[in-house]
JSON list of C-alpha atoms in Angstrom, two decimals:
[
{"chain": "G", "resi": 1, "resn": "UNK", "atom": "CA", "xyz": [5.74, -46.93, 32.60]},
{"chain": "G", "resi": 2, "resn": "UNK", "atom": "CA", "xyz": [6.08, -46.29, 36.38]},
{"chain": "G", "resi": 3, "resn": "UNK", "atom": "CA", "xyz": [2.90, -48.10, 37.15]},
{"chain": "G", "resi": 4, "resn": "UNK", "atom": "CA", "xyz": [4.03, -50.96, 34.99]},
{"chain": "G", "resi": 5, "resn": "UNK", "atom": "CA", "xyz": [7.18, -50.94, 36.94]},
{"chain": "G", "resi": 6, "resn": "UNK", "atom": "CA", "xyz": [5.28, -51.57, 40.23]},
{"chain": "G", "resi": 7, "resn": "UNK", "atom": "CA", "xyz": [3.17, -53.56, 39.64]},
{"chain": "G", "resi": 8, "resn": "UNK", "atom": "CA", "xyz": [6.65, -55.63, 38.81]},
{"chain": "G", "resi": 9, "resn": "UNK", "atom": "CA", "xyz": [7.51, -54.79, 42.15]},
{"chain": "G", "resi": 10, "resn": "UNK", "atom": "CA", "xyz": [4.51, -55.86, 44.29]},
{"chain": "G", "resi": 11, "resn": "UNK", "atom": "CA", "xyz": [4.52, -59.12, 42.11]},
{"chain": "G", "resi": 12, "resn": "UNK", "atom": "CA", "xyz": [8.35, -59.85, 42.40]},
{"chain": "G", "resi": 13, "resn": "UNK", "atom": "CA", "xyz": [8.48, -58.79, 46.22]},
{"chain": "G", "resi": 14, "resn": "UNK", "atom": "CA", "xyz": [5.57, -56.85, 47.09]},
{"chain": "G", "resi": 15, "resn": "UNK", "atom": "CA", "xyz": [8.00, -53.90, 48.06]},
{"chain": "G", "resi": 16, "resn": "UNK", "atom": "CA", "xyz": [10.56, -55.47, 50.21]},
{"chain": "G", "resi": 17, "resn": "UNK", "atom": "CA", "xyz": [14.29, -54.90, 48.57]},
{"chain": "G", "resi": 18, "resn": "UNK", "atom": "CA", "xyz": [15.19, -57.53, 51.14]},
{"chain": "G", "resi": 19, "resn": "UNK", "atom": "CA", "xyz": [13.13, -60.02, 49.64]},
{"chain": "G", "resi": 20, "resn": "UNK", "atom": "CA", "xyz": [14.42, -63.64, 49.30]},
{"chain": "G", "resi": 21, "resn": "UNK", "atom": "CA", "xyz": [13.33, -66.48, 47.40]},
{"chain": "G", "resi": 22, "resn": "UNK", "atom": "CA", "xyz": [13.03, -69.84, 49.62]},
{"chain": "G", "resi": 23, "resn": "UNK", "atom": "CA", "xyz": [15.87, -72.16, 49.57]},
{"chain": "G", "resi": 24, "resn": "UNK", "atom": "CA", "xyz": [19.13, -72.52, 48.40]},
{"chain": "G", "resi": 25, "resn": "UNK", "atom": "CA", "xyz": [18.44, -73.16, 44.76]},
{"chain": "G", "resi": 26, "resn": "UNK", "atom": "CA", "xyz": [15.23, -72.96, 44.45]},
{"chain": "G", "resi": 27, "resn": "UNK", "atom": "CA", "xyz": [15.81, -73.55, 40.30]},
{"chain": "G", "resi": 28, "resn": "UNK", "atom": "CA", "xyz": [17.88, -76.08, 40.68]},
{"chain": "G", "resi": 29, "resn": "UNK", "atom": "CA", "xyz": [20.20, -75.20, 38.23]},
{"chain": "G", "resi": 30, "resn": "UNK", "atom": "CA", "xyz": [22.92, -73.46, 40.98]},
{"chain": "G", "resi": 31, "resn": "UNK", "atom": "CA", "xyz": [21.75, -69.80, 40.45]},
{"chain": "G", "resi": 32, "resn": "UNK", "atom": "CA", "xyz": [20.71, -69.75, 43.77]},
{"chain": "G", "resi": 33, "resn": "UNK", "atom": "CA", "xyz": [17.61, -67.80, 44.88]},
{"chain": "G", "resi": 34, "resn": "UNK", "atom": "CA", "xyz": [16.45, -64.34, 43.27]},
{"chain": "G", "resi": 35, "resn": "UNK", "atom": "CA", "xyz": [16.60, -61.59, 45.47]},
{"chain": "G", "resi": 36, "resn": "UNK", "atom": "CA", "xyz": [15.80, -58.37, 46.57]},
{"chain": "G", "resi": 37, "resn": "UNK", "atom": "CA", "xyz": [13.70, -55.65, 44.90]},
{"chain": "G", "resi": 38, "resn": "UNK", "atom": "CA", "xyz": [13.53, -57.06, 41.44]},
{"chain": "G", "resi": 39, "resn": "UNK", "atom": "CA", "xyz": [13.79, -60.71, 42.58]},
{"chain": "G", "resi": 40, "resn": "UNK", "atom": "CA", "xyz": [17.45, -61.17, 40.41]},
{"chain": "G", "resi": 41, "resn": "UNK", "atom": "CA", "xyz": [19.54, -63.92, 40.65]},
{"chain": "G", "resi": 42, "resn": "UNK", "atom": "CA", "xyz": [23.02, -62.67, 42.20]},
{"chain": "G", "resi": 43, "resn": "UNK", "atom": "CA", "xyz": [24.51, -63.13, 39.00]},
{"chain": "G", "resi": 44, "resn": "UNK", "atom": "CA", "xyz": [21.99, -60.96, 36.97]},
{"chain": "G", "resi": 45, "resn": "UNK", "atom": "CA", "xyz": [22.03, -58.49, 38.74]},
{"chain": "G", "resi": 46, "resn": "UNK", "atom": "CA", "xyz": [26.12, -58.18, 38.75]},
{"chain": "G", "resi": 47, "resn": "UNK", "atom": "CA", "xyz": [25.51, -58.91, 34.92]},
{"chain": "G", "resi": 48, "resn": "UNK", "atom": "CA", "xyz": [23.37, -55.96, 34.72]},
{"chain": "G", "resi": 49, "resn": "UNK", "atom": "CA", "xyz": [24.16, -53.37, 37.14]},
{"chain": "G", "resi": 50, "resn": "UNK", "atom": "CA", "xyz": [24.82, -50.08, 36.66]},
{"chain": "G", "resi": 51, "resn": "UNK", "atom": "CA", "xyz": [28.41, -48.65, 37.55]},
{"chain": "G", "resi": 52, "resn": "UNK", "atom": "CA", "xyz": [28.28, -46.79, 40.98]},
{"chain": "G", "resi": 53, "resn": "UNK", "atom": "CA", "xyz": [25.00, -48.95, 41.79]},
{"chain": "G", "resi": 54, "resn": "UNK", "atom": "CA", "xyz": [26.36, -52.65, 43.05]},
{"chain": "G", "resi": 55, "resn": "UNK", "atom": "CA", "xyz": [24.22, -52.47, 46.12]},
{"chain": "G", "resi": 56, "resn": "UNK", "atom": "CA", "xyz": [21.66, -55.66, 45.71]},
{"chain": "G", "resi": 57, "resn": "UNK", "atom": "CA", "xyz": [20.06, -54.89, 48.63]},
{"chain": "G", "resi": 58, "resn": "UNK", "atom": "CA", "xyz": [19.88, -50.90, 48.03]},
{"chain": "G", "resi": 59, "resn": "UNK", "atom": "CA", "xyz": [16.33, -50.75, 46.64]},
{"chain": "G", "resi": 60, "resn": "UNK", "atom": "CA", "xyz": [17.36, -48.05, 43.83]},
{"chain": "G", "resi": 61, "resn": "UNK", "atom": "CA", "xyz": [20.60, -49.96, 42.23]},
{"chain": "G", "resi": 62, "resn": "UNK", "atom": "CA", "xyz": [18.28, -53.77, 42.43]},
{"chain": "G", "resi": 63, "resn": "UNK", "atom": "CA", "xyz": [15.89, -51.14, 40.44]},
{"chain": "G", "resi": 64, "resn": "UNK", "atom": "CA", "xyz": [18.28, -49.90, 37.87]},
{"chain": "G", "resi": 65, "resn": "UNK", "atom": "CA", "xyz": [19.91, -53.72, 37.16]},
{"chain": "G", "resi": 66, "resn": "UNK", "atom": "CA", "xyz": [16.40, -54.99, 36.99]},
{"chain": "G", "resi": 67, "resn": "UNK", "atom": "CA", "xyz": [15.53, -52.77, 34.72]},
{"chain": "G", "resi": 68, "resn": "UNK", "atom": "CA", "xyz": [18.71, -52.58, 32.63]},
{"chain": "G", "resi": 69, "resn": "UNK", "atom": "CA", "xyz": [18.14, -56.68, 32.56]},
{"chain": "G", "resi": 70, "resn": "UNK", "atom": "CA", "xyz": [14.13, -56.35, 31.19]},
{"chain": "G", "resi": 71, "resn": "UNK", "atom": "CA", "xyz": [15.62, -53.90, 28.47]},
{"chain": "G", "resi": 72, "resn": "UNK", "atom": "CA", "xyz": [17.92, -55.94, 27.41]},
{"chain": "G", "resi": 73, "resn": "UNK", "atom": "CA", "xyz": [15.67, -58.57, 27.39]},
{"chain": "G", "resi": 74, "resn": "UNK", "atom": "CA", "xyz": [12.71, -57.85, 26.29]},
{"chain": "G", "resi": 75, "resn": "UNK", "atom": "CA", "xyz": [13.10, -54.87, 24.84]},
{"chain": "G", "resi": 76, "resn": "UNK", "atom": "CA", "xyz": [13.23, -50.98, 24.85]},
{"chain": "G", "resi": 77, "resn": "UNK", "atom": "CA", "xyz": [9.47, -50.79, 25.49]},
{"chain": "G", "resi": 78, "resn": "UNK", "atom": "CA", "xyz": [9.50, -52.82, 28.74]},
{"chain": "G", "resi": 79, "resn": "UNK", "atom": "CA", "xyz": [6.42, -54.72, 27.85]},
{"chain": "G", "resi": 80, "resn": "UNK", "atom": "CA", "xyz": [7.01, -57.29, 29.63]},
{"chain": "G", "resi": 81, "resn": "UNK", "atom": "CA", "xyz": [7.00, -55.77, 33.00]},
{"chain": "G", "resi": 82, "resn": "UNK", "atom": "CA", "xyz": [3.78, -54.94, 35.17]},
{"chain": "G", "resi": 83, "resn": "UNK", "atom": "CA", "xyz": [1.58, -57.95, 33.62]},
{"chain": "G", "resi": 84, "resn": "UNK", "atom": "CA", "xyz": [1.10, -60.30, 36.98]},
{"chain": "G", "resi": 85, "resn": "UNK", "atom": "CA", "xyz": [4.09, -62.44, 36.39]},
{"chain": "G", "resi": 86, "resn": "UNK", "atom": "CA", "xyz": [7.84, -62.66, 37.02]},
{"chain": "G", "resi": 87, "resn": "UNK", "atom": "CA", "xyz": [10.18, -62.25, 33.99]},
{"chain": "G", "resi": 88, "resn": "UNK", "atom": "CA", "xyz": [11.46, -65.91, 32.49]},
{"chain": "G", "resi": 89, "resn": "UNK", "atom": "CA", "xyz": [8.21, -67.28, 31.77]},
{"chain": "G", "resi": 90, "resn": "UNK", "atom": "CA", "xyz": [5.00, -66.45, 33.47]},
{"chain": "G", "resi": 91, "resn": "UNK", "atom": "CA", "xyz": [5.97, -68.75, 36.55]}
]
């Protein structure tokens, strides 16, 4: 599981928990850019953080929402994560 989860990583941000997607809204759809670690929108992440971790930027607590978010997603087994894409689709 932990390689799975970085390989996430270096695809969603290649390490940087300061990561930013370009532009304002880059989806169009006023979720504004994913960020950070992970690569969450703002409002996933406060969706799916875990108490005592509301730090976006704090590499660990964008690790636990992301996560906490793919769980709840896609399932205990985290199968989705570590296969060379982001989460939503393949994009």
């Amino acid at each position: 599981l932990v390689d799975k989860v970085l390989r996430q990583i270096k695809t969603e941000s290649g390490g940087n928990p300061h990561a930013k997607q370009h532009g304002a809204d880059p989806d169009g759809d006023g979720s504004g850019p994913a960020l950070g670690l992970m690569q969450t929108k703002r409002s996933t992440f406060d969706a799916y953080k875990l108490p005592g971790h509301g730090d976006l930027w704090n590499g660990f607590d964008d690790l636990l929402a992301g996560l906490n978010y793919a769980k709840h997603r896609y399932g205990d087994s985290l199968s989705a994560l570590g296969n060379g894409h982001g989460y939503a689709n393949g994009g």
